[in-house]
Amino acid sequence: MKKSRLLLIVGLTYVLYLWACSSDKEPAPSVCDGSLLLNLISKTDAACGLDEGVIEVGIVGNIGAVSYQLNNGASQSSSVFTGLSAGSYTVTATDSEGCTTTVDVTIQNQDGVNASLTTSETQCDAASGDITISASGGQQPYEFKLDNGAYQSANTFTSLAQGNYEVSVRDASGCEVVLSAEIKTDIQFSQIQSIVQTNCAVSGCHNGTQSPNLTTAAGIQSNAGRIQARTSAGTMPPASSGRSLTNAEIAAIACWVNDGAQTN
């Protein structure tokens, strides 16, 4: 009798384990295969202090109608953006299937200060990143500002967390250029792949026999958002599997996804 009860408990546990995995359904196949490309056709730089810059882009490999977006602005059907001041911009194109592609463009000051920047990575869930700016042209001395902070004479900003920043550079005449910067983390895909494959791509659950297949780099990358959502919620791996992730592992997955979920 005891043996039968034990077998029943083991059987129910295994069924629950399979059910927890099977509840994660495979999404419809994506048509976004990377063939959608966005090219810079032309740009017009701006005189200092004037919003006269122009960016024109062209799309290759689109499916249906395409909309264009400059930085975080509103979408538009035109591939031309006008009235731009000196600075760095990202143009995003989205086709009718929801596939996206981007191109980065810098509008320069024709008669004033121009700048470029470099960044260093931060540790995940820490603030150890840096931004260093190089300025040229215009009238020295230069001043530098991060987001809405005060201008400073130092051209480096330190102790920065993962995220996007806006850097302003101003010369002695008041001419200004605004650049965008992104601080990424030092998380490597190999770390994420090990976490996922050790705990989630196991027998009976996402190991090739259960969708989605997380045994490959492509499978992990294409399901990055779902992996982050479920690991953050504590439902991956399921409790019935007897496995669990540490807080550091959950944070590493989130940092990797926020960095763009690259297979670096």
mmCIF file of C-alpha atoms in Angstrom:
data_model
loop_
_atom_site.group_PDB
_atom_site.id
_atom_site.type_symbol
_atom_site.label_atom_id
_atom_site.label_comp_id
_atom_site.label_asym_id
_atom_site.label_seq_id
_atom_site.Cartn_x
_atom_site.Cartn_y
_atom_site.Cartn_z
ATOM 1 C CA MET A 1 0.000 0.000 0.000
ATOM 2 C CA LYS A 2 2.783 2.406 0.940
ATOM 3 C CA LYS A 3 4.675 1.563 -2.245
ATOM 4 C CA SER A 4 1.590 2.268 -4.366
ATOM 5 C CA ARG A 5 1.062 5.614 -2.618
ATOM 6 C CA LEU A 6 4.705 6.549 -3.189
ATOM 7 C CA LEU A 7 4.462 5.690 -6.876
ATOM 8 C CA LEU A 8 1.281 7.770 -7.122
ATOM 9 C CA ILE A 9 2.984 10.785 -5.532
ATOM 10 C CA VAL A 10 5.998 10.461 -7.848
ATOM 11 C CA GLY A 11 3.708 10.139 -10.833
ATOM 12 C CA LEU A 12 1.672 13.196 -9.894
ATOM 13 C CA THR A 13 4.842 15.210 -9.322
ATOM 14 C CA TYR A 14 6.103 14.334 -12.807
ATOM 15 C CA VAL A 15 2.733 15.205 -14.374
ATOM 16 C CA LEU A 16 2.743 18.582 -12.634
ATOM 17 C CA TYR A 17 6.286 19.167 -13.836
ATOM 18 C CA LEU A 18 5.322 18.435 -17.439
ATOM 19 C CA TRP A 19 2.188 20.567 -17.109
ATOM 20 C CA ALA A 20 4.192 23.548 -15.867
ATOM 21 C CA CYS A 21 6.474 23.285 -18.885
ATOM 22 C CA SER A 22 3.701 22.622 -21.407
ATOM 23 C CA SER A 23 1.842 25.734 -20.214
ATOM 24 C CA ASP A 24 4.560 27.783 -21.946
ATOM 25 C CA LYS A 25 3.285 27.706 -25.523
ATOM 26 C CA GLU A 26 5.474 28.281 -28.553
ATOM 27 C CA PRO A 27 4.730 31.631 -30.265
ATOM 28 C CA ALA A 28 3.970 31.890 -33.947
ATOM 29 C CA PRO A 29 7.146 31.784 -36.070
ATOM 30 C CA SER A 30 8.634 35.213 -36.657
ATOM 31 C CA VAL A 31 9.027 36.560 -40.194
ATOM 32 C CA CYS A 32 11.756 38.930 -39.021
ATOM 33 C CA ASP A 33 14.855 37.283 -40.439
ATOM 34 C CA GLY A 34 17.259 40.245 -40.383
ATOM 35 C CA SER A 35 16.851 41.045 -44.097
ATOM 36 C CA LEU A 36 15.196 44.393 -43.321
ATOM 37 C CA LEU A 37 17.899 47.070 -43.626
ATOM 38 C CA LEU A 38 17.891 50.830 -43.122
ATOM 39 C CA ASN A 39 20.453 52.999 -44.909
ATOM 40 C CA LEU A 40 21.371 56.668 -44.582
ATOM 41 C CA ILE A 41 20.711 58.324 -47.971
ATOM 42 C CA SER A 42 21.777 61.854 -47.052
ATOM 43 C CA LYS A 43 22.118 64.306 -44.190
ATOM 44 C CA THR A 44 22.486 68.078 -43.853
ATOM 45 C CA ASP A 45 24.415 69.496 -40.909
ATOM 46 C CA ALA A 46 23.178 72.530 -38.955
ATOM 47 C CA ALA A 47 24.616 75.956 -38.219
ATOM 48 C CA CYS A 48 25.251 76.532 -34.520
ATOM 49 C CA GLY A 49 22.043 77.173 -32.592
ATOM 50 C CA LEU A 50 19.777 76.526 -35.577
ATOM 51 C CA ASP A 51 17.392 73.640 -36.178
ATOM 52 C CA GLU A 52 18.114 73.155 -39.859
ATOM 53 C CA GLY A 53 19.588 69.663 -40.014
ATOM 54 C CA VAL A 54 18.013 67.045 -42.274
ATOM 55 C CA ILE A 55 18.179 63.231 -42.289
ATOM 56 C CA GLU A 56 16.900 61.066 -45.144
ATOM 57 C CA VAL A 57 16.942 57.275 -44.916
ATOM 58 C CA GLY A 58 16.002 54.419 -47.234
ATOM 59 C CA ILE A 59 14.661 50.950 -46.508
ATOM 60 C CA VAL A 60 15.668 47.645 -48.120
ATOM 61 C CA GLY A 61 13.782 44.354 -47.830
ATOM 62 C CA ASN A 62 10.587 45.687 -46.289
ATOM 63 C CA ILE A 63 7.261 43.876 -46.095
ATOM 64 C CA GLY A 64 4.350 46.238 -46.821
ATOM 65 C CA ALA A 65 4.044 49.746 -45.433
ATOM 66 C CA VAL A 66 6.864 51.177 -43.337
ATOM 67 C CA SER A 67 6.771 53.759 -40.541
ATOM 68 C CA TYR A 68 9.764 55.769 -39.335
ATOM 69 C CA GLN A 69 10.633 57.106 -35.901
ATOM 70 C CA LEU A 70 13.389 59.493 -34.818
ATOM 71 C CA ASN A 71 14.690 58.678 -31.327
ATOM 72 C CA ASN A 72 11.555 58.401 -29.159
ATOM 73 C CA GLY A 73 9.425 60.701 -31.303
ATOM 74 C CA ALA A 74 6.154 59.974 -33.061
ATOM 75 C CA SER A 75 6.031 57.567 -35.994
ATOM 76 C CA GLN A 76 5.625 58.946 -39.480
ATOM 77 C CA SER A 77 5.271 57.599 -43.015
ATOM 78 C CA SER A 78 7.968 59.881 -44.440
ATOM 79 C CA SER A 79 11.601 58.747 -44.409
ATOM 80 C CA VAL A 80 12.831 62.360 -44.146
ATOM 81 C CA PHE A 81 13.319 64.237 -40.863
ATOM 82 C CA THR A 82 13.872 67.994 -40.840
ATOM 83 C CA GLY A 83 14.369 70.799 -38.317
ATOM 84 C CA LEU A 84 17.192 69.044 -36.455
ATOM 85 C CA SER A 85 19.843 70.620 -34.255
ATOM 86 C CA ALA A 86 23.376 69.256 -33.877
ATOM 87 C CA GLY A 87 23.471 65.926 -32.072
ATOM 88 C CA SER A 88 23.193 62.152 -32.361
ATOM 89 C CA TYR A 89 20.006 60.509 -33.591
ATOM 90 C CA THR A 90 18.647 56.977 -34.066
ATOM 91 C CA VAL A 91 16.147 56.348 -36.860
ATOM 92 C CA THR A 92 13.973 53.237 -36.486
ATOM 93 C CA ALA A 93 11.961 51.735 -39.333
ATOM 94 C CA THR A 94 9.087 49.304 -38.674
ATOM 95 C CA ASP A 95 7.329 47.352 -41.414
ATOM 96 C CA SER A 96 3.789 45.934 -41.498
ATOM 97 C CA GLU A 97 4.932 42.694 -39.859
ATOM 98 C CA GLY A 98 6.425 44.546 -36.884
ATOM 99 C CA CYS A 99 10.023 43.934 -37.939
ATOM 100 C CA THR A 100 12.390 46.773 -37.064
ATOM 101 C CA THR A 101 15.797 48.058 -38.119
ATOM 102 C CA THR A 102 17.792 51.106 -37.053
ATOM 103 C CA VAL A 103 20.545 53.442 -38.218
ATOM 104 C CA ASP A 104 22.508 55.969 -36.142
ATOM 105 C CA VAL A 105 23.177 59.428 -37.599
ATOM 106 C CA THR A 106 25.086 62.426 -36.225
ATOM 107 C CA ILE A 107 24.158 65.975 -37.250
ATOM 108 C CA GLN A 108 27.195 68.192 -36.733
ATOM 109 C CA ASN A 109 27.593 71.888 -36.012
ATOM 110 C CA GLN A 110 28.875 73.509 -39.197
ATOM 111 C CA ASP A 111 30.575 76.376 -37.357
ATOM 112 C CA GLY A 112 30.883 75.348 -33.710
ATOM 113 C CA VAL A 113 31.776 72.619 -31.260
ATOM 114 C CA ASN A 114 31.401 68.972 -32.210
ATOM 115 C CA ALA A 115 31.944 65.945 -30.011
ATOM 116 C CA SER A 116 32.154 62.168 -29.792
ATOM 117 C CA LEU A 117 32.068 59.867 -26.777
ATOM 118 C CA THR A 118 33.113 56.473 -25.501
ATOM 119 C CA THR A 119 31.534 54.387 -22.748
ATOM 120 C CA SER A 120 32.698 51.675 -20.368
ATOM 121 C CA GLU A 121 30.501 48.881 -19.043
ATOM 122 C CA THR A 122 28.986 48.633 -15.603
ATOM 123 C CA GLN A 123 28.532 45.574 -13.445
ATOM 124 C CA CYS A 124 25.013 44.170 -13.434
ATOM 125 C CA ASP A 125 22.813 45.876 -10.816
ATOM 126 C CA ALA A 126 25.624 48.304 -9.996
ATOM 127 C CA ALA A 127 26.740 51.803 -10.991
ATOM 128 C CA SER A 128 30.293 51.522 -12.273
ATOM 129 C CA GLY A 129 30.025 52.670 -15.891
ATOM 130 C CA ASP A 130 31.763 55.724 -17.387
ATOM 131 C CA ILE A 131 31.226 58.167 -20.250
ATOM 132 C CA THR A 132 34.175 60.115 -21.688
ATOM 133 C CA ILE A 133 33.638 62.934 -24.199
ATOM 134 C CA SER A 134 36.062 64.296 -26.798
ATOM 135 C CA ALA A 135 35.228 67.797 -28.111
ATOM 136 C CA SER A 136 36.683 69.804 -30.991
ATOM 137 C CA GLY A 137 36.019 72.993 -32.932
ATOM 138 C CA GLY A 138 34.235 76.068 -31.670
ATOM 139 C CA GLN A 139 35.717 78.172 -28.894
ATOM 140 C CA GLN A 140 37.382 76.663 -25.854
ATOM 141 C CA PRO A 141 36.960 76.050 -22.972
ATOM 142 C CA TYR A 142 34.273 73.404 -23.254
ATOM 143 C CA GLU A 143 31.663 72.434 -20.655
ATOM 144 C CA PHE A 144 29.888 69.115 -20.277
ATOM 145 C CA LYS A 145 26.493 68.134 -18.852
ATOM 146 C CA LEU A 146 24.832 64.768 -18.168
ATOM 147 C CA ASP A 147 21.043 64.655 -18.613
ATOM 148 C CA ASN A 148 19.532 67.518 -16.580
ATOM 149 C CA GLY A 149 22.559 68.032 -14.344
ATOM 150 C CA ALA A 150 24.758 71.107 -14.125
ATOM 151 C CA TYR A 151 27.541 71.876 -16.594
ATOM 152 C CA GLN A 152 31.044 70.939 -15.489
ATOM 153 C CA SER A 153 34.558 71.378 -16.856
ATOM 154 C CA ALA A 154 35.457 67.663 -16.581
ATOM 155 C CA ASN A 155 34.765 65.629 -19.705
ATOM 156 C CA THR A 156 34.098 62.349 -17.852
ATOM 157 C CA PHE A 157 31.036 61.091 -15.977
ATOM 158 C CA THR A 158 31.524 58.126 -13.659
ATOM 159 C CA SER A 159 29.564 55.720 -11.424
ATOM 160 C CA LEU A 160 26.794 55.241 -13.966
ATOM 161 C CA ALA A 161 24.224 52.449 -13.936
ATOM 162 C CA GLN A 162 22.943 50.528 -16.955
ATOM 163 C CA GLY A 163 20.766 52.725 -19.154
ATOM 164 C CA ASN A 164 20.523 55.532 -21.695
ATOM 165 C CA TYR A 165 21.940 59.009 -21.117
ATOM 166 C CA GLU A 166 22.029 62.394 -22.848
ATOM 167 C CA VAL A 167 25.311 64.304 -22.900
ATOM 168 C CA SER A 168 25.465 68.013 -23.747
ATOM 169 C CA VAL A 169 28.682 69.776 -24.799
ATOM 170 C CA ARG A 170 28.867 73.593 -24.857
ATOM 171 C CA ASP A 171 31.709 75.848 -26.014
ATOM 172 C CA ALA A 172 32.624 79.343 -24.775
ATOM 173 C CA SER A 173 30.362 81.012 -27.356
ATOM 174 C CA GLY A 174 27.331 79.047 -26.135
ATOM 175 C CA CYS A 175 27.251 76.705 -29.148
ATOM 176 C CA GLU A 176 25.967 73.290 -28.087
ATOM 177 C CA VAL A 177 25.803 69.705 -29.313
ATOM 178 C CA VAL A 178 23.784 66.908 -27.664
ATOM 179 C CA LEU A 179 24.811 63.245 -27.883
ATOM 180 C CA SER A 180 23.137 60.012 -26.790
ATOM 181 C CA ALA A 181 25.029 57.389 -24.791
ATOM 182 C CA GLU A 182 24.157 53.891 -23.583
ATOM 183 C CA ILE A 183 25.826 52.161 -20.657
ATOM 184 C CA LYS A 184 25.690 48.384 -20.965
ATOM 185 C CA THR A 185 26.644 45.712 -18.451
ATOM 186 C CA ASP A 186 29.505 43.251 -18.435
ATOM 187 C CA ILE A 187 27.138 40.271 -18.616
ATOM 188 C CA GLN A 188 28.200 37.786 -21.292
ATOM 189 C CA PHE A 189 25.807 35.545 -23.208
ATOM 190 C CA SER A 190 27.809 32.488 -22.130
ATOM 191 C CA GLN A 191 26.678 33.186 -18.540
ATOM 192 C CA ILE A 192 23.024 33.411 -19.567
ATOM 193 C CA GLN A 193 23.241 30.313 -21.747
ATOM 194 C CA SER A 194 24.682 28.313 -18.852
ATOM 195 C CA ILE A 195 21.942 29.474 -16.452
ATOM 196 C CA VAL A 196 19.114 28.696 -18.871
ATOM 197 C CA GLN A 197 20.427 25.381 -20.147
ATOM 198 C CA THR A 198 21.308 24.101 -16.668
ATOM 199 C CA ASN A 199 17.959 24.969 -15.115
ATOM 200 C CA CYS A 200 15.384 25.243 -17.903
ATOM 201 C CA ALA A 201 16.575 23.196 -20.906
ATOM 202 C CA VAL A 202 16.407 19.929 -18.971
ATOM 203 C CA SER A 203 14.704 16.598 -19.493
ATOM 204 C CA GLY A 204 10.991 17.064 -20.084
ATOM 205 C CA CYS A 205 11.189 20.848 -20.208
ATOM 206 C CA HIS A 206 12.502 23.029 -23.098
ATOM 207 C CA ASN A 207 15.209 20.531 -24.024
ATOM 208 C CA GLY A 208 14.069 20.099 -27.624
ATOM 209 C CA THR A 209 11.026 17.942 -26.955
ATOM 210 C CA GLN A 210 9.087 20.778 -25.282
ATOM 211 C CA SER A 211 8.500 24.180 -26.857
ATOM 212 C CA PRO A 212 10.242 26.529 -26.872
ATOM 213 C CA ASN A 213 13.585 24.820 -27.414
ATOM 214 C CA LEU A 214 16.150 26.496 -25.152
ATOM 215 C CA THR A 215 19.078 24.232 -25.938
ATOM 216 C CA THR A 216 20.402 26.567 -28.647
ATOM 217 C CA ALA A 217 21.672 30.147 -28.596
ATOM 218 C CA ALA A 218 19.049 31.151 -31.165
ATOM 219 C CA GLY A 219 16.261 29.623 -29.081
ATOM 220 C CA ILE A 220 17.344 31.523 -25.980
ATOM 221 C CA GLN A 221 17.780 34.818 -27.828
ATOM 222 C CA SER A 222 14.429 34.654 -29.638
ATOM 223 C CA ASN A 223 12.656 33.985 -26.324
ATOM 224 C CA ALA A 224 14.643 36.534 -24.284
ATOM 225 C CA GLY A 225 11.655 38.611 -23.205
ATOM 226 C CA ARG A 226 9.654 35.566 -22.113
ATOM 227 C CA ILE A 227 12.621 34.136 -20.233
ATOM 228 C CA GLN A 228 13.079 37.413 -18.352
ATOM 229 C CA ALA A 229 9.380 37.692 -17.523
ATOM 230 C CA ARG A 230 9.090 34.128 -16.246
ATOM 231 C CA THR A 231 12.355 34.036 -14.291
ATOM 232 C CA SER A 232 11.491 37.372 -12.664
ATOM 233 C CA ALA A 233 8.057 36.007 -11.732
ATOM 234 C CA GLY A 234 9.590 32.821 -10.309
ATOM 235 C CA THR A 235 7.760 30.511 -12.741
ATOM 236 C CA MET A 236 10.862 29.419 -14.628
ATOM 237 C CA PRO A 237 12.050 26.903 -13.742
ATOM 238 C CA PRO A 238 8.723 25.653 -12.321
ATOM 239 C CA ALA A 239 8.678 24.850 -8.608
ATOM 240 C CA SER A 240 7.751 21.251 -9.419
ATOM 241 C CA SER A 241 11.125 20.771 -11.122
ATOM 242 C CA GLY A 242 12.983 21.070 -7.827
ATOM 243 C CA ARG A 243 15.248 23.691 -9.390
ATOM 244 C CA SER A 244 15.472 27.418 -8.653
ATOM 245 C CA LEU A 245 17.506 30.463 -9.656
ATOM 246 C CA THR A 246 19.416 32.733 -7.313
ATOM 247 C CA ASN A 247 18.644 36.440 -7.183
ATOM 248 C CA ALA A 248 21.978 37.082 -8.912
ATOM 249 C CA GLU A 249 21.050 34.744 -11.785
ATOM 250 C CA ILE A 250 17.640 36.395 -12.205
ATOM 251 C CA ALA A 251 19.296 39.832 -12.227
ATOM 252 C CA ALA A 252 21.875 38.674 -14.788
ATOM 253 C CA ILE A 253 19.113 37.569 -17.173
ATOM 254 C CA ALA A 254 17.349 40.935 -16.777
ATOM 255 C CA CYS A 255 20.600 42.839 -17.399
ATOM 256 C CA TRP A 256 21.292 40.775 -20.518
ATOM 257 C CA VAL A 257 17.817 41.425 -21.921
ATOM 258 C CA ASN A 258 18.034 45.163 -21.146
ATOM 259 C CA ASP A 259 21.378 45.254 -22.970
ATOM 260 C CA GLY A 260 19.624 44.046 -26.103
ATOM 261 C CA ALA A 261 19.774 40.254 -25.614
ATOM 262 C CA GLN A 262 22.826 39.816 -27.823
ATOM 263 C CA THR A 263 24.680 36.521 -28.270
ATOM 264 C CA ASN A 264 28.024 38.269 -27.662
#
